[in-house]
mmCIF file of C-alpha atoms in Angstrom:
data_model
loop_
_atom_site.group_PDB
_atom_site.id
_atom_site.type_symbol
_atom_site.label_atom_id
_atom_site.label_comp_id
_atom_site.label_asym_id
_atom_site.label_seq_id
_atom_site.Cartn_x
_atom_site.Cartn_y
_atom_site.Cartn_z
ATOM 1 C CA MET A 29 0.042 -0.035 0.017
ATOM 2 C CA THR A 30 2.770 2.350 0.950
ATOM 3 C CA GLU A 31 4.759 1.540 -2.183
ATOM 4 C CA ALA A 32 1.555 2.085 -4.389
ATOM 5 C CA VAL A 33 0.926 5.458 -2.568
ATOM 6 C CA ALA A 34 4.552 6.443 -3.248
ATOM 7 C CA GLY A 35 4.200 5.515 -6.808
ATOM 8 C CA VAL A 36 1.052 7.530 -7.308
ATOM 9 C CA LEU A 37 2.675 10.528 -5.566
ATOM 10 C CA ALA A 38 5.861 10.204 -7.686
ATOM 11 C CA ALA A 39 3.730 10.283 -10.908
ATOM 12 C CA THR A 40 2.056 13.567 -9.805
ATOM 13 C CA PRO A 41 3.620 16.377 -11.667
ATOM 14 C CA ILE A 42 3.648 18.718 -8.659
ATOM 15 C CA VAL A 43 5.167 16.261 -6.383
ATOM 16 C CA ALA A 44 7.695 15.223 -9.117
ATOM 17 C CA SER A 45 8.730 18.785 -9.578
ATOM 18 C CA LEU A 46 9.265 19.171 -5.761
ATOM 19 C CA ALA A 47 11.469 16.138 -5.823
ATOM 20 C CA ASP A 48 13.679 17.565 -8.624
ATOM 21 C CA GLY A 49 15.573 20.155 -6.539
ATOM 22 C CA PRO A 50 15.381 22.859 -3.886
ATOM 23 C CA LEU A 51 12.264 25.012 -3.773
ATOM 24 C CA PHE A 52 12.941 28.204 -6.050
ATOM 25 C CA GLY A 53 16.623 27.128 -5.972
ATOM 26 C CA LEU A 54 16.870 28.276 -2.509
ATOM 27 C CA PRO A 55 19.759 27.068 -0.269
ATOM 28 C CA LEU A 56 17.186 25.293 2.054
ATOM 29 C CA PRO A 57 19.782 23.283 4.315
ATOM 30 C CA GLU A 58 21.402 26.667 5.270
ATOM 31 C CA LEU A 59 18.008 28.239 5.684
ATOM 32 C CA TRP A 60 16.794 25.514 7.992
ATOM 33 C CA PHE A 61 19.871 25.599 9.908
ATOM 34 C CA ALA A 62 19.444 29.464 10.404
ATOM 35 C CA LEU A 63 15.650 28.937 11.130
ATOM 36 C CA LEU A 64 16.589 26.259 13.700
ATOM 37 C CA PHE A 65 18.787 28.674 15.748
ATOM 38 C CA ALA A 66 16.267 31.599 15.256
ATOM 39 C CA ILE A 67 13.695 29.425 16.933
ATOM 40 C CA LEU A 68 16.189 28.603 19.852
ATOM 41 C CA ALA A 69 16.910 32.274 20.187
ATOM 42 C CA THR A 70 13.254 33.111 20.398
ATOM 43 C CA PHE A 71 12.595 30.563 23.032
ATOM 44 C CA LEU A 72 15.622 31.730 25.023
ATOM 45 C CA PHE A 73 14.454 35.396 24.838
ATOM 46 C CA LEU A 74 10.733 34.851 25.587
ATOM 47 C CA ASP A 75 11.067 32.097 28.222
ATOM 48 C CA GLY A 76 14.351 33.706 29.264
ATOM 49 C CA PHE A 77 12.583 36.710 30.975
ATOM 50 C CA ASP A 78 10.403 34.116 32.637
ATOM 51 C CA PHE A 79 13.383 32.608 34.056
ATOM 52 C CA GLY A 80 14.925 35.851 34.946
ATOM 53 C CA ALA A 81 11.819 36.955 36.777
ATOM 54 C CA GLY A 82 12.001 33.697 38.791
ATOM 55 C CA ALA A 83 15.635 34.713 39.708
ATOM 56 C CA VAL A 84 14.574 38.186 40.709
ATOM 57 C CA PHE A 85 11.726 36.500 42.820
ATOM 58 C CA ALA A 86 14.450 35.276 45.202
ATOM 59 C CA THR A 87 15.413 38.748 46.136
ATOM 60 C CA ARG A 88 11.941 39.950 47.185
ATOM 61 C CA ASP A 89 10.509 39.461 50.579
ATOM 62 C CA ASP A 90 7.256 41.462 50.239
ATOM 63 C CA ASP A 91 4.197 39.395 49.435
ATOM 64 C CA ALA A 92 2.688 41.898 47.093
ATOM 65 C CA GLU A 93 5.892 42.146 45.131
ATOM 66 C CA ARG A 94 6.059 38.364 44.822
ATOM 67 C CA GLU A 95 2.467 38.233 43.778
ATOM 68 C CA THR A 96 3.141 40.879 41.151
ATOM 69 C CA ILE A 97 6.053 38.894 39.635
ATOM 70 C CA LEU A 98 3.872 35.815 39.311
ATOM 71 C CA ALA A 99 1.123 37.870 37.802
ATOM 72 C CA ALA A 100 3.500 39.500 35.404
ATOM 73 C CA ILE A 101 4.645 36.176 33.837
ATOM 74 C CA GLY A 102 1.522 34.228 34.466
ATOM 75 C CA PRO A 103 -0.250 34.808 30.964
ATOM 76 C CA PHE A 104 2.962 34.102 29.033
ATOM 77 C CA TRP A 105 5.127 31.357 30.258
ATOM 78 C CA ASP A 106 3.445 28.329 29.005
ATOM 79 C CA GLY A 107 3.090 29.964 25.618
ATOM 80 C CA ASN A 108 6.646 30.788 25.678
ATOM 81 C CA GLU A 109 7.759 27.246 26.194
ATOM 82 C CA VAL A 110 5.909 26.347 23.046
ATOM 83 C CA TRP A 111 9.036 27.536 21.227
ATOM 84 C CA LEU A 112 11.157 24.937 22.908
ATOM 85 C CA VAL A 113 8.815 22.232 21.420
ATOM 86 C CA VAL A 114 9.072 23.919 18.038
ATOM 87 C CA PHE A 115 12.887 23.842 18.498
ATOM 88 C CA GLY A 116 12.852 20.193 19.120
ATOM 89 C CA GLY A 117 10.412 19.577 16.384
ATOM 90 C CA THR A 118 12.410 21.361 13.745
ATOM 91 C CA LEU A 119 15.576 19.652 14.786
ATOM 92 C CA PHE A 120 13.762 16.255 14.564
ATOM 93 C CA ALA A 121 11.952 17.140 11.201
ATOM 94 C CA ALA A 122 14.926 18.802 9.417
ATOM 95 C CA PHE A 123 17.995 17.073 10.924
ATOM 96 C CA PRO A 124 16.696 13.769 12.296
ATOM 97 C CA ARG A 125 20.207 12.198 12.678
ATOM 98 C CA VAL A 126 21.467 15.083 14.693
ATOM 99 C CA TYR A 127 18.240 14.915 16.893
ATOM 100 C CA ALA A 128 18.739 11.230 17.641
ATOM 101 C CA ASP A 129 22.633 11.566 18.244
ATOM 102 C CA LEU A 130 22.545 14.824 20.168
ATOM 103 C CA PHE A 131 19.600 14.049 22.485
ATOM 104 C CA SER A 132 20.755 10.510 23.195
ATOM 105 C CA ARG A 133 24.323 11.612 23.814
ATOM 106 C CA HIS A 134 22.954 14.060 26.540
ATOM 107 C CA TYR A 135 20.113 12.151 27.749
ATOM 108 C CA LEU A 136 20.757 13.198 31.471
ATOM 109 C CA LEU A 137 20.947 16.895 30.600
ATOM 110 C CA MET A 138 17.659 16.684 28.604
ATOM 111 C CA PHE A 139 15.871 15.040 31.595
ATOM 112 C CA GLY A 140 17.457 17.631 33.881
ATOM 113 C CA ILE A 141 16.050 20.466 31.724
ATOM 114 C CA LEU A 142 12.563 18.880 31.625
ATOM 115 C CA GLY A 143 12.638 18.332 35.354
ATOM 116 C CA ALA A 144 13.568 21.961 35.969
ATOM 117 C CA LEU A 145 10.722 23.107 33.723
ATOM 118 C CA ILE A 146 8.271 21.021 35.469
ATOM 119 C CA VAL A 147 9.335 22.362 38.792
ATOM 120 C CA ARG A 148 9.284 25.799 37.459
ATOM 121 C CA GLY A 149 5.821 25.442 36.083
ATOM 122 C CA LEU A 150 4.408 23.547 39.131
ATOM 123 C CA ALA A 151 5.836 25.777 41.821
ATOM 124 C CA PRO A 152 3.793 29.001 41.144
ATOM 125 C CA GLU A 153 0.616 27.017 40.771
ATOM 126 C CA MET A 154 1.183 25.466 44.233
ATOM 127 C CA TYR A 155 2.404 28.799 45.731
ATOM 128 C CA GLU A 156 -0.992 30.230 45.001
ATOM 129 C CA GLN A 157 -2.980 27.493 46.658
ATOM 130 C CA ARG A 158 -2.243 28.143 50.272
ATOM 131 C CA HIS A 159 -1.628 31.466 52.093
ATOM 132 C CA ASP A 160 0.654 29.698 54.547
ATOM 133 C CA ASP A 161 4.070 31.049 55.166
ATOM 134 C CA ALA A 162 5.972 27.603 55.313
ATOM 135 C CA TRP A 163 4.098 26.352 52.268
ATOM 136 C CA GLN A 164 4.731 29.538 50.118
ATOM 137 C CA ARG A 165 8.408 29.692 51.328
ATOM 138 C CA TRP A 166 9.036 26.242 50.142
ATOM 139 C CA TRP A 167 7.308 26.531 46.879
ATOM 140 C CA GLY A 168 8.797 29.934 46.408
ATOM 141 C CA ARG A 169 12.258 28.252 46.640
ATOM 142 C CA ALA A 170 11.241 25.661 44.105
ATOM 143 C CA PHE A 171 10.176 28.304 41.723
ATOM 144 C CA VAL A 172 13.482 30.067 41.986
ATOM 145 C CA VAL A 173 15.423 26.751 41.648
ATOM 146 C CA GLY A 174 13.544 25.705 38.482
ATOM 147 C CA SER A 175 13.930 29.160 37.069
ATOM 148 C CA VAL A 176 17.623 29.227 37.481
ATOM 149 C CA LEU A 177 18.266 25.578 36.861
ATOM 150 C CA ALA A 178 16.512 25.318 33.565
ATOM 151 C CA PRO A 179 18.538 27.978 31.741
ATOM 152 C CA PHE A 180 21.833 26.727 33.392
ATOM 153 C CA LEU A 181 21.183 23.185 32.028
ATOM 154 C CA LEU A 182 20.098 24.664 28.650
ATOM 155 C CA GLY A 183 23.378 26.542 28.399
ATOM 156 C CA ALA A 184 25.439 23.501 29.479
ATOM 157 C CA PHE A 185 23.728 21.447 26.827
ATOM 158 C CA VAL A 186 24.508 24.080 24.169
ATOM 159 C CA GLY A 187 28.056 24.320 25.395
ATOM 160 C CA ASN A 188 28.515 20.629 24.963
ATOM 161 C CA TRP A 189 26.910 20.831 21.518
ATOM 162 C CA VAL A 190 29.282 23.414 20.184
ATOM 163 C CA LEU A 191 32.322 21.676 21.652
ATOM 164 C CA GLY A 192 31.236 18.279 20.603
ATOM 165 C CA SER A 193 31.659 16.858 24.013
ATOM 166 C CA GLU A 194 30.053 13.666 25.024
ATOM 167 C CA ARG A 195 30.190 14.448 28.740
ATOM 168 C CA SER A 196 27.181 15.949 30.497
ATOM 169 C CA LEU A 197 28.960 18.523 32.798
ATOM 170 C CA THR A 198 32.351 19.976 32.020
ATOM 171 C CA LEU A 199 34.047 23.238 33.186
ATOM 172 C CA HIS A 200 33.180 24.776 29.753
ATOM 173 C CA ALA A 201 29.631 23.621 30.083
ATOM 174 C CA VAL A 202 29.296 25.248 33.589
ATOM 175 C CA VAL A 203 30.586 28.463 32.251
ATOM 176 C CA VAL A 204 28.309 28.479 29.255
ATOM 177 C CA GLY A 205 25.414 27.579 31.663
ATOM 178 C CA LEU A 206 26.181 30.561 33.925
ATOM 179 C CA THR A 207 26.415 32.778 30.910
ATOM 180 C CA VAL A 208 22.728 31.816 29.936
ATOM 181 C CA VAL A 209 21.578 32.327 33.420
ATOM 182 C CA ALA A 210 23.022 35.849 33.562
ATOM 183 C CA LEU A 211 21.366 36.618 30.159
ATOM 184 C CA THR A 212 17.972 35.541 31.596
ATOM 185 C CA VAL A 213 18.406 37.945 34.546
ATOM 186 C CA VAL A 214 19.149 40.702 32.118
ATOM 187 C CA SER A 215 15.894 40.263 30.284
ATOM 188 C CA GLY A 216 13.926 39.302 33.309
ATOM 189 C CA VAL A 217 14.730 42.704 34.932
ATOM 190 C CA ALA A 218 13.659 44.603 31.835
ATOM 191 C CA PHE A 219 10.469 42.664 31.518
ATOM 192 C CA LEU A 220 9.658 43.148 35.200
ATOM 193 C CA ARG A 221 10.240 46.877 35.080
ATOM 194 C CA LEU A 222 7.614 47.027 32.209
ATOM 195 C CA LYS A 223 5.273 45.030 34.337
ATOM 196 C CA SER A 224 5.501 46.703 37.677
ATOM 197 C CA ARG A 225 5.516 50.049 39.452
ATOM 198 C CA GLY A 226 6.902 51.479 42.697
ATOM 199 C CA ALA A 227 9.514 49.927 44.741
ATOM 200 C CA LEU A 228 9.754 46.714 42.898
ATOM 201 C CA ARG A 229 10.491 48.576 39.624
ATOM 202 C CA THR A 230 12.959 50.836 41.117
ATOM 203 C CA ASP A 231 14.978 48.267 43.190
ATOM 204 C CA ILE A 232 15.475 45.616 40.522
ATOM 205 C CA ARG A 233 17.530 47.934 38.241
ATOM 206 C CA GLN A 234 20.747 47.123 40.200
ATOM 207 C CA TYR A 235 20.154 43.516 39.446
ATOM 208 C CA GLY A 236 19.846 44.174 35.790
ATOM 209 C CA GLU A 237 23.038 46.264 35.697
ATOM 210 C CA ALA A 238 24.965 43.731 37.656
ATOM 211 C CA ALA A 239 23.731 40.920 35.434
ATOM 212 C CA VAL A 240 24.547 42.415 32.114
ATOM 213 C CA VAL A 241 28.147 43.036 33.329
ATOM 214 C CA ALA A 242 28.376 39.401 34.459
ATOM 215 C CA TYR A 243 26.997 38.360 31.161
ATOM 216 C CA LEU A 244 29.750 40.056 29.236
ATOM 217 C CA VAL A 245 32.466 38.638 31.453
ATOM 218 C CA LEU A 246 30.983 35.249 31.225
ATOM 219 C CA VAL A 247 30.708 35.438 27.367
ATOM 220 C CA VAL A 248 34.304 36.121 27.130
ATOM 221 C CA ALA A 249 35.096 33.442 29.657
ATOM 222 C CA SER A 250 32.896 30.999 27.639
ATOM 223 C CA LEU A 251 34.640 31.748 24.382
ATOM 224 C CA ALA A 252 38.073 31.594 25.907
ATOM 225 C CA SER A 253 37.464 28.340 27.782
ATOM 226 C CA LEU A 254 35.927 26.583 24.562
ATOM 227 C CA ALA A 255 38.792 28.022 22.464
ATOM 228 C CA LEU A 256 41.466 26.553 24.750
ATOM 229 C CA VAL A 257 40.465 23.084 24.035
ATOM 230 C CA SER A 258 39.289 23.219 20.388
ATOM 231 C CA ALA A 259 41.271 24.479 17.464
ATOM 232 C CA ARG A 260 37.973 24.581 15.390
ATOM 233 C CA ILE A 261 36.424 26.901 17.954
ATOM 234 C CA ARG A 262 39.576 28.914 18.273
ATOM 235 C CA THR A 263 39.484 29.683 14.541
ATOM 236 C CA GLY A 264 35.783 30.512 14.751
ATOM 237 C CA VAL A 265 36.423 32.824 17.843
ATOM 238 C CA THR A 266 38.807 34.840 16.053
ATOM 239 C CA SER A 267 36.859 35.131 12.878
ATOM 240 C CA LEU A 268 35.374 38.607 11.940
ATOM 241 C CA PRO A 269 31.594 37.669 12.295
ATOM 242 C CA VAL A 270 32.176 36.368 15.800
ATOM 243 C CA LEU A 271 34.386 39.280 16.887
ATOM 244 C CA ALA A 272 31.723 41.628 15.438
ATOM 245 C CA LEU A 273 29.039 39.965 17.492
ATOM 246 C CA VAL A 274 31.094 40.327 20.704
ATOM 247 C CA GLY A 275 31.555 44.059 19.872
ATOM 248 C CA LEU A 276 27.817 44.277 19.135
ATOM 249 C CA SER A 277 27.143 42.684 22.518
ATOM 250 C CA VAL A 278 29.144 45.263 24.400
ATOM 251 C CA ALA A 279 27.422 48.126 22.577
ATOM 252 C CA LEU A 280 23.903 46.536 23.312
ATOM 253 C CA ALA A 281 24.929 46.037 26.984
ATOM 254 C CA THR A 282 26.062 49.713 27.214
ATOM 255 C CA GLY A 283 22.723 50.772 25.747
ATOM 256 C CA TYR A 284 20.789 48.449 27.981
ATOM 257 C CA VAL A 285 22.284 50.056 31.166
ATOM 258 C CA MET A 286 21.582 53.553 29.843
ATOM 259 C CA ALA A 287 18.055 52.555 28.893
ATOM 260 C CA LEU A 288 17.457 51.293 32.486
ATOM 261 C CA ARG A 289 18.781 54.518 34.003
ATOM 262 C CA ARG A 290 16.604 56.639 31.781
ATOM 263 C CA ASP A 291 13.398 54.434 32.408
ATOM 264 C CA ARG A 292 13.201 53.477 28.787
ATOM 265 C CA ASP A 293 12.196 49.835 29.647
ATOM 266 C CA HIS A 294 10.699 48.876 26.251
ATOM 267 C CA LEU A 295 14.197 49.766 24.750
ATOM 268 C CA ALA A 296 15.971 47.903 27.475
ATOM 269 C CA LEU A 297 13.875 44.735 26.815
ATOM 270 C CA GLY A 298 14.515 45.066 22.974
ATOM 271 C CA LEU A 299 18.252 45.435 23.741
ATOM 272 C CA SER A 300 18.258 42.298 25.924
ATOM 273 C CA GLY A 301 16.641 40.583 22.954
ATOM 274 C CA GLY A 302 19.499 41.700 20.788
ATOM 275 C CA LEU A 303 22.051 40.313 23.297
ATOM 276 C CA THR A 304 20.046 36.859 23.170
ATOM 277 C CA TYR A 305 19.855 36.607 19.384
ATOM 278 C CA GLY A 306 23.555 37.732 19.167
ATOM 279 C CA LEU A 307 24.577 34.963 21.549
ATOM 280 C CA VAL A 308 22.653 32.244 19.730
ATOM 281 C CA ALA A 309 24.059 33.556 16.382
ATOM 282 C CA ALA A 310 27.531 33.239 17.627
ATOM 283 C CA VAL A 311 26.785 29.565 18.718
ATOM 284 C CA ALA A 312 25.489 28.866 15.000
ATOM 285 C CA LEU A 313 28.586 30.539 13.547
ATOM 286 C CA LEU A 314 30.860 28.461 15.700
ATOM 287 C CA LEU A 315 29.145 25.262 14.613
ATOM 288 C CA TYR A 316 28.688 25.933 10.835
ATOM 289 C CA PRO A 317 29.331 24.207 8.365
ATOM 290 C CA ALA A 318 29.021 21.380 10.972
ATOM 291 C CA ILE A 319 25.850 20.898 12.957
ATOM 292 C CA ASP A 320 27.024 18.082 15.228
ATOM 293 C CA PRO A 321 30.735 18.192 15.701
ATOM 294 C CA ALA A 322 30.815 15.085 17.850
ATOM 295 C CA SER A 323 29.635 12.826 14.963
ATOM 296 C CA GLY A 324 31.208 15.120 12.205
ATOM 297 C CA LEU A 325 27.897 15.714 10.467
ATOM 298 C CA THR A 326 27.607 18.908 8.342
ATOM 299 C CA VAL A 327 24.427 20.856 7.554
ATOM 300 C CA GLU A 328 24.515 19.517 4.020
ATOM 301 C CA ALA A 329 25.061 15.888 5.128
ATOM 302 C CA ALA A 330 22.421 15.999 7.945
ATOM 303 C CA ILE A 331 19.472 17.516 6.114
ATOM 304 C CA ILE A 332 16.637 15.363 5.072
ATOM 305 C CA SER A 333 15.955 14.577 1.278
ATOM 306 C CA THR A 334 14.649 17.094 -1.089
ATOM 307 C CA LEU A 335 10.822 16.257 -1.366
ATOM 308 C CA PRO A 336 10.140 16.228 2.327
ATOM 309 C CA LEU A 337 12.328 19.320 2.702
ATOM 310 C CA ASN A 338 10.516 21.327 0.074
ATOM 311 C CA LEU A 339 7.118 20.264 1.662
ATOM 312 C CA MET A 340 8.229 21.249 5.087
ATOM 313 C CA SER A 341 9.441 24.598 3.796
ATOM 314 C CA ILE A 342 5.972 25.253 2.270
ATOM 315 C CA GLY A 343 4.369 24.271 5.658
ATOM 316 C CA ALA A 344 6.700 26.563 7.580
ATOM 317 C CA ALA A 345 6.012 29.465 5.326
ATOM 318 C CA ILE A 346 2.289 29.117 6.199
ATOM 319 C CA LEU A 347 2.603 28.257 9.930
ATOM 320 C CA LEU A 348 5.320 30.501 11.215
ATOM 321 C CA PRO A 349 3.363 33.792 10.412
ATOM 322 C CA LEU A 350 0.406 32.268 12.132
ATOM 323 C CA ILE A 351 2.309 31.467 15.356
ATOM 324 C CA THR A 352 3.971 34.834 15.268
ATOM 325 C CA SER A 353 0.560 36.503 14.969
ATOM 326 C CA TYR A 354 -0.671 34.519 17.964
ATOM 327 C CA PHE A 355 2.102 35.814 20.067
ATOM 328 C CA ILE A 356 1.484 39.438 18.912
ATOM 329 C CA VAL A 357 -2.182 39.186 19.989
ATOM 330 C CA LEU A 358 -1.109 37.568 23.350
ATOM 331 C CA TYR A 359 1.258 40.130 24.379
ATOM 332 C CA SER A 360 -0.979 43.037 23.212
ATOM 333 C CA ALA A 361 -3.995 41.611 25.115
ATOM 334 C CA PHE A 362 -1.870 41.338 28.438
ATOM 335 C CA SER A 363 0.145 44.581 27.986
ATOM 336 C CA GLY A 364 0.626 47.076 30.826
ATOM 337 C CA PRO A 365 1.576 46.668 34.519
ATOM 338 C CA ALA A 366 0.426 43.609 36.354
ATOM 339 C CA GLN A 367 -1.299 43.901 39.710
ATOM 340 C CA PRO A 368 -0.571 41.611 42.729
ATOM 341 C CA THR A 369 -4.326 40.783 42.984
ATOM 342 C CA GLU A 370 -4.343 39.297 39.442
ATOM 343 C CA GLY A 371 -2.665 36.040 40.655
ATOM 344 C CA TYR A 372 -0.741 33.644 38.583
#
């Protein structure tokens, strides 16, 4: 039956033309590689300020401020995590061999990330169930741990991916993990300043400024530690595009601090997004033309065959604008400062 269907499809002129070569002659393997990392950056930015808000939560003792933080991220966090699913789905669909090799190689890290995301999602729900000091103290701690551990393990995963390491936790992975945690605090502070008023908005500025300095230091430390053990990465780090991204990050970080001090919080959030996309672009540049250094797979070798690639490209051209439109509507509907009485 399957062979019969395949025969019918192959005989269809449209399908036959889609199997002949890339859609419109486009460099689809490179475009899907770029799309994969654009999706990863979108997840890291959107869920990043959720994680950062969770880290800031640890610095607040006032109940109303804690409730405001939870109310600020409540409408968005589960939608933001959809981008992690889209990332995994894209990797599986476009580069199935990399998906299988990479995720099986870092099985423990993936389980750690999922566990941290579960704790991070469950803790605020439980926190709101009882107004008991001990209860809320423990679930508040769980919220902070999940919010910090998830980006740390994600960073460690990406660090191992770039290096081609088969170990779960190395010194290089730890440094990259800390880099991602600092970045989430940068965007989390900018987001919370948009969603809060009063003492909370004023007090957290110092954490944003400290986090962006820590982020820059950790970026340099990450690149240096990776370059020390890999000639391939050493060549990539000294390339013009990566050096330009580092310089751009310094400029964006400077602008971020100035924006915070001038109460231009939308601009600060946008600049933190620039830092996020810049970091992920650097990761992609360090990998390319490989996509999985541990197995030696290049983008060209790992991409799926022409027909399904063309069909997927058509589907992505239709679905991605729809998903983007949904998020525009979501953030427009819940714009403005959050109130502690709104709940999670």
